Short mmCIF file of C-alpha atoms in Angstrom, two decimals:
data_model
loop_
_atom_site.label_atom_id
_atom_site.label_comp_id
_atom_site.label_asym_id
_atom_site.label_seq_id
_atom_site.Cartn_x
_atom_site.Cartn_y
_atom_site.Cartn_z
CA MET A 1 114.15 106.65 56.06
CA GLY A 2 117.52 108.30 55.51
CA PHE A 3 117.68 106.87 51.98
CA LEU A 4 114.42 108.61 51.06
CA TYR A 5 115.69 111.95 52.36
CA ALA A 6 118.94 111.51 50.40
CA PHE A 7 117.06 110.53 47.24
CA GLY A 8 114.75 113.53 47.61
CA GLY A 9 117.70 115.85 48.14
CA ALA A 10 119.48 114.45 45.08
CA ALA A 11 116.34 114.91 42.97
CA MET A 12 115.98 118.49 44.20
CA GLY A 13 119.64 119.20 43.42
CA VAL A 14 119.38 117.97 39.85
CA GLY A 15 116.02 119.71 39.45
CA LEU A 16 117.54 122.97 40.63
CA GLN A 17 120.32 122.75 38.05
CA LEU A 18 117.85 121.86 35.27
CA TYR A 19 115.60 124.77 36.30
CA SER A 20 118.56 127.14 36.39
CA ASN A 21 119.54 126.21 32.84
CA ALA A 22 115.94 126.43 31.62
CA VAL A 23 115.45 129.93 33.06
CA ARG A 24 118.63 131.12 31.35
CA LYS A 25 117.45 129.46 28.09
CA LEU A 26 120.54 127.26 27.93
CA PRO A 27 120.63 123.60 26.92
CA LEU A 28 119.38 121.63 29.93
CA LEU A 29 122.43 119.34 30.10
CA ARG A 30 124.98 122.04 29.30
CA SER A 31 127.44 121.19 32.10
CA PRO A 32 126.98 117.58 33.19
CA TRP A 33 129.54 117.96 35.99
CA MET A 34 127.35 120.64 37.57
CA HIS A 35 124.44 118.19 37.61
CA ALA A 36 126.66 115.67 39.37
CA ALA A 37 127.81 118.32 41.88
CA PHE A 38 124.24 119.41 42.65
CA LEU A 39 123.15 115.76 42.89
CA GLY A 40 125.91 115.00 45.40
CA THR A 41 125.29 118.13 47.44
CA GLY A 42 121.55 117.54 47.49
CA ALA A 43 122.00 113.91 48.53
CA TYR A 44 124.39 114.92 51.34
CA LEU A 45 122.10 117.63 52.68
CA GLY A 46 119.07 115.37 52.32
CA SER A 47 120.77 112.68 54.38
CA LYS A 48 121.41 115.22 57.15
CA VAL A 49 117.75 116.32 57.44
CA GLU A 50 116.78 113.43 59.70
CA GLY A 51 119.52 114.31 62.20
CA TRP A 52 118.63 118.00 62.15
CA GLU A 53 114.97 117.16 62.75
CA LYS A 54 115.83 114.95 65.74
CA ALA A 55 118.21 117.53 67.23
CA THR A 56 115.65 120.32 66.88
CA THR A 57 112.92 118.21 68.48
CA ASP A 58 115.22 117.35 71.39
CA LYS A 59 116.11 121.03 71.91
CA ILE A 60 112.46 122.08 71.86
CA ASN A 61 111.50 119.34 74.33
CA ALA A 62 114.37 120.34 76.65
CA GLN A 63 113.20 123.96 76.63
CA LEU A 64 109.58 122.94 77.22
CA GLU A 65 110.55 120.70 80.14
CA LYS A 66 112.69 123.48 81.60
CA SER A 67 109.70 125.84 81.55
CA ASN A 68 107.36 123.16 83.02
CA ARG A 69 105.27 122.85 79.88
CA VAL A 70 104.06 119.77 78.06
CA THR A 71 106.53 118.35 75.53
CA LEU A 72 105.71 117.77 71.89
CA PRO A 73 103.34 114.84 71.45
CA GLY A 74 104.80 111.62 70.06
CA THR A 75 108.42 112.49 70.81
CA LYS A 76 109.04 110.42 73.92
#
């Protein structure tokens, strides 16, 4: 699953750079190193999404258990 998040983040990073160049009416591949930087950053952040999602779910469940409420379904 982590690979899919990383791939999606990389695609979004490159897409963001292409969109930025298109809006400014510049050649789409004007600075190839910027595409590589956005691809790497997007892949890194995309790979971290799964961990952030798990940590957030755990925090929410801990708060719900502390207040004697039902936890999120499908998380235990």
